[in-house]
Amino acid sequence: MRFPIAIALLLAGCVGVTDNAAGANTDSVTTDCGAQCPVIFHEVTSWGRQVYHSELEPDGSFVAERLDFNSGEVTETTRRELGVKGYRAAYAALKPLENAENRSIFCKGAPSDGPYGAYTWDDGNRISVYYGCYGVDRSLDPLADAEEAYTAIVNPDGN
């Protein structure tokens, strides 16, 4: 199946806070988006309940929270400093989704009870993702690959 990201998010139930500053980078590398780089938001929902959300700032600050399915309370918070280079790499990895131009990724033949989510850029671009489509509709493989590449950058240790 091609939605291990969403499954990992749903299965994570540990309580804790992770701070990872090892990737901190304070140099002033310019990014492909120029002076107005967008904040990248990601959320995952299951059965109408948000179970994960994250935010990546242009300076490379990343914050993610996992939420309890039943209560909606935050069960884990992860903070990382990826630096400008890390932001640029993550932004570039996610570009195929941003270029999908405000459309939704839904398909026929996928299980109807899978997790879904969205990526939103603060300039108004949004793409909704139904994770059950990954692996069912092969035309979506490049988008799944882009999402996996983004996740590997913002969550290098899998948390």
mmCIF file of C-alpha atoms in Angstrom:
data_model
loop_
_atom_site.group_PDB
_atom_site.id
_atom_site.type_symbol
_atom_site.label_atom_id
_atom_site.label_comp_id
_atom_site.label_asym_id
_atom_site.label_seq_id
_atom_site.Cartn_x
_atom_site.Cartn_y
_atom_site.Cartn_z
ATOM 1 C CA MET A 1 0.000 0.000 0.000
ATOM 2 C CA ARG A 2 1.194 3.512 -0.776
ATOM 3 C CA PHE A 3 -0.044 5.431 2.216
ATOM 4 C CA PRO A 4 2.453 4.493 4.952
ATOM 5 C CA ILE A 5 2.697 8.153 5.959
ATOM 6 C CA ALA A 6 -0.955 8.320 6.926
ATOM 7 C CA ILE A 7 -0.907 4.929 8.624
ATOM 8 C CA ALA A 8 2.151 5.914 10.662
ATOM 9 C CA LEU A 9 0.390 9.105 11.684
ATOM 10 C CA LEU A 10 -2.719 7.226 12.760
ATOM 11 C CA LEU A 11 -0.850 4.571 14.688
ATOM 12 C CA ALA A 12 1.351 6.988 16.616
ATOM 13 C CA GLY A 13 -0.056 7.435 20.069
ATOM 14 C CA CYS A 14 2.976 8.211 22.178
ATOM 15 C CA VAL A 15 2.938 11.177 24.480
ATOM 16 C CA GLY A 16 5.996 13.361 24.320
ATOM 17 C CA VAL A 17 7.860 16.241 22.818
ATOM 18 C CA THR A 18 10.767 15.853 20.444
ATOM 19 C CA ASP A 19 13.199 18.696 19.811
ATOM 20 C CA ASN A 20 15.705 18.093 17.067
ATOM 21 C CA ALA A 21 18.024 20.993 16.365
ATOM 22 C CA ALA A 22 20.746 18.863 14.799
ATOM 23 C CA GLY A 23 19.700 19.996 11.334
ATOM 24 C CA ALA A 24 19.766 23.664 12.262
ATOM 25 C CA ASN A 25 21.071 25.873 9.508
ATOM 26 C CA THR A 26 21.238 29.615 9.825
ATOM 27 C CA ASP A 27 22.894 30.576 6.572
ATOM 28 C CA SER A 28 21.100 32.866 4.177
ATOM 29 C CA VAL A 29 20.634 30.599 1.177
ATOM 30 C CA THR A 30 17.988 31.995 -1.138
ATOM 31 C CA THR A 31 15.089 29.748 -2.077
ATOM 32 C CA ASP A 32 13.396 29.192 -5.404
ATOM 33 C CA CYS A 33 10.296 31.028 -4.179
ATOM 34 C CA GLY A 34 12.122 34.306 -3.643
ATOM 35 C CA ALA A 35 11.412 36.668 -0.795
ATOM 36 C CA GLN A 36 7.817 35.501 -0.331
ATOM 37 C CA CYS A 37 8.176 31.808 0.470
ATOM 38 C CA PRO A 38 4.929 30.254 1.700
ATOM 39 C CA VAL A 39 4.308 28.533 5.003
ATOM 40 C CA ILE A 40 3.394 24.904 4.274
ATOM 41 C CA PHE A 41 0.606 23.352 6.342
ATOM 42 C CA HIS A 42 -0.293 19.651 6.360
ATOM 43 C CA GLU A 43 -3.210 17.969 8.107
ATOM 44 C CA VAL A 44 -4.466 14.389 8.259
ATOM 45 C CA THR A 45 -8.014 13.488 9.195
ATOM 46 C CA SER A 46 -9.688 10.150 9.821
ATOM 47 C CA TRP A 47 -13.418 9.660 10.163
ATOM 48 C CA GLY A 48 -13.890 13.415 10.385
ATOM 49 C CA ARG A 49 -11.365 13.888 13.187
ATOM 50 C CA GLN A 50 -8.037 15.614 12.757
ATOM 51 C CA VAL A 51 -5.216 13.319 13.917
ATOM 52 C CA TYR A 52 -2.163 15.258 12.702
ATOM 53 C CA HIS A 53 -1.159 18.729 11.621
ATOM 54 C CA SER A 54 2.151 20.377 10.862
ATOM 55 C CA GLU A 55 3.583 23.698 9.785
ATOM 56 C CA LEU A 56 6.853 24.414 7.995
ATOM 57 C CA GLU A 57 8.037 28.033 8.044
ATOM 58 C CA PRO A 58 10.346 29.530 5.367
ATOM 59 C CA ASP A 59 13.140 29.829 7.957
ATOM 60 C CA GLY A 60 13.039 26.036 8.357
ATOM 61 C CA SER A 61 11.121 25.905 11.647
ATOM 62 C CA PHE A 62 8.942 22.798 11.650
ATOM 63 C CA VAL A 63 6.254 21.934 14.205
ATOM 64 C CA ALA A 64 4.029 18.860 14.050
ATOM 65 C CA GLU A 65 1.334 17.673 16.442
ATOM 66 C CA ARG A 66 -0.385 14.325 16.675
ATOM 67 C CA LEU A 67 -3.841 14.403 18.173
ATOM 68 C CA ASP A 68 -5.784 11.734 20.024
ATOM 69 C CA PHE A 69 -8.504 10.339 17.778
ATOM 70 C CA ASN A 70 -11.155 10.367 20.499
ATOM 71 C CA SER A 71 -10.393 13.497 22.501
ATOM 72 C CA GLY A 72 -8.659 15.677 19.912
ATOM 73 C CA GLU A 73 -5.993 16.513 22.482
ATOM 74 C CA VAL A 74 -2.362 16.815 21.425
ATOM 75 C CA THR A 75 -0.494 13.615 22.304
ATOM 76 C CA GLU A 76 2.878 14.433 20.759
ATOM 77 C CA THR A 77 4.612 17.573 19.563
ATOM 78 C CA THR A 78 7.695 17.490 17.352
ATOM 79 C CA ARG A 79 9.839 20.551 16.700
ATOM 80 C CA ARG A 80 12.756 20.718 14.307
ATOM 81 C CA GLU A 81 14.978 23.423 12.893
ATOM 82 C CA LEU A 82 15.669 22.450 9.287
ATOM 83 C CA GLY A 83 17.218 25.779 8.308
ATOM 84 C CA VAL A 84 16.688 27.577 5.043
ATOM 85 C CA LYS A 85 18.353 24.782 3.060
ATOM 86 C CA GLY A 86 16.043 22.225 4.664
ATOM 87 C CA TYR A 87 13.006 24.366 3.876
ATOM 88 C CA ARG A 88 14.158 24.742 0.282
ATOM 89 C CA ALA A 89 14.608 20.971 -0.087
ATOM 90 C CA ALA A 90 11.194 20.253 1.481
ATOM 91 C CA TYR A 91 9.478 22.911 -0.634
ATOM 92 C CA ALA A 92 11.087 21.535 -3.796
ATOM 93 C CA ALA A 93 10.108 17.962 -2.888
ATOM 94 C CA LEU A 94 6.477 18.978 -2.422
ATOM 95 C CA LYS A 95 6.343 21.054 -5.617
ATOM 96 C CA PRO A 96 4.443 18.383 -7.629
ATOM 97 C CA LEU A 97 1.569 18.634 -5.141
ATOM 98 C CA GLU A 98 1.625 22.422 -5.198
ATOM 99 C CA ASN A 99 1.595 22.293 -8.983
ATOM 100 C CA ALA A 100 -1.531 20.128 -8.907
ATOM 101 C CA GLU A 101 -3.391 23.466 -8.869
ATOM 102 C CA ASN A 102 -5.962 23.352 -6.097
ATOM 103 C CA ARG A 103 -7.365 19.990 -7.034
ATOM 104 C CA SER A 104 -8.271 17.007 -4.929
ATOM 105 C CA ILE A 105 -6.657 13.603 -5.160
ATOM 106 C CA PHE A 106 -9.577 11.209 -5.147
ATOM 107 C CA CYS A 107 -10.006 8.090 -7.246
ATOM 108 C CA LYS A 108 -12.322 5.179 -7.976
ATOM 109 C CA GLY A 109 -11.631 1.780 -6.469
ATOM 110 C CA ALA A 110 -9.950 2.918 -3.262
ATOM 111 C CA PRO A 111 -11.203 1.825 0.172
ATOM 112 C CA SER A 112 -13.686 4.380 1.445
ATOM 113 C CA ASP A 113 -12.567 4.379 5.078
ATOM 114 C CA GLY A 114 -8.984 5.539 4.698
ATOM 115 C CA PRO A 115 -7.398 8.688 6.090
ATOM 116 C CA TYR A 116 -7.431 11.905 4.115
ATOM 117 C CA GLY A 117 -5.740 15.220 4.448
ATOM 118 C CA ALA A 118 -4.593 18.395 2.794
ATOM 119 C CA TYR A 119 -1.548 20.473 2.082
ATOM 120 C CA THR A 120 -2.083 24.216 2.161
ATOM 121 C CA TRP A 121 0.355 26.940 1.212
ATOM 122 C CA ASP A 122 -0.255 30.315 2.811
ATOM 123 C CA ASP A 123 -0.618 31.893 -0.609
ATOM 124 C CA GLY A 124 -3.974 30.123 -0.936
ATOM 125 C CA ASN A 125 -3.019 26.960 -2.801
ATOM 126 C CA ARG A 126 -4.571 23.812 -1.338
ATOM 127 C CA ILE A 127 -4.632 20.203 -2.411
ATOM 128 C CA SER A 128 -6.769 17.579 -0.704
ATOM 129 C CA VAL A 129 -5.356 14.068 -0.546
ATOM 130 C CA TYR A 130 -7.259 10.818 -0.043
ATOM 131 C CA TYR A 131 -4.529 8.406 1.007
ATOM 132 C CA GLY A 132 -6.492 5.359 -0.106
ATOM 133 C CA CYS A 133 -5.867 6.400 -3.720
ATOM 134 C CA TYR A 134 -2.129 5.919 -3.478
ATOM 135 C CA GLY A 135 -1.352 2.527 -4.953
ATOM 136 C CA VAL A 136 -4.806 2.259 -6.573
ATOM 137 C CA ASP A 137 -4.503 5.002 -9.195
ATOM 138 C CA ARG A 138 -0.983 4.718 -10.622
ATOM 139 C CA SER A 139 -1.226 8.183 -12.184
ATOM 140 C CA LEU A 140 -0.940 9.528 -8.625
ATOM 141 C CA ASP A 141 2.385 7.794 -7.939
ATOM 142 C CA PRO A 142 4.428 10.962 -8.622
ATOM 143 C CA LEU A 143 2.353 12.803 -6.010
ATOM 144 C CA ALA A 144 2.817 9.980 -3.512
ATOM 145 C CA ASP A 145 6.555 10.045 -4.235
ATOM 146 C CA ALA A 146 6.616 13.825 -3.676
ATOM 147 C CA GLU A 147 4.819 13.456 -0.354
ATOM 148 C CA GLU A 148 7.166 10.690 0.771
ATOM 149 C CA ALA A 149 10.194 12.820 -0.159
ATOM 150 C CA TYR A 150 8.786 15.793 1.787
ATOM 151 C CA THR A 151 8.079 13.605 4.819
ATOM 152 C CA ALA A 152 11.609 12.162 4.747
ATOM 153 C CA ILE A 153 12.994 15.700 4.959
ATOM 154 C CA VAL A 154 10.741 17.075 7.713
ATOM 155 C CA ASN A 155 10.714 13.802 9.686
ATOM 156 C CA PRO A 156 14.162 12.332 9.058
ATOM 157 C CA ASP A 157 13.951 9.978 12.024
ATOM 158 C CA GLY A 158 10.425 8.824 11.200
ATOM 159 C CA ASN A 159 8.752 10.627 14.121
#
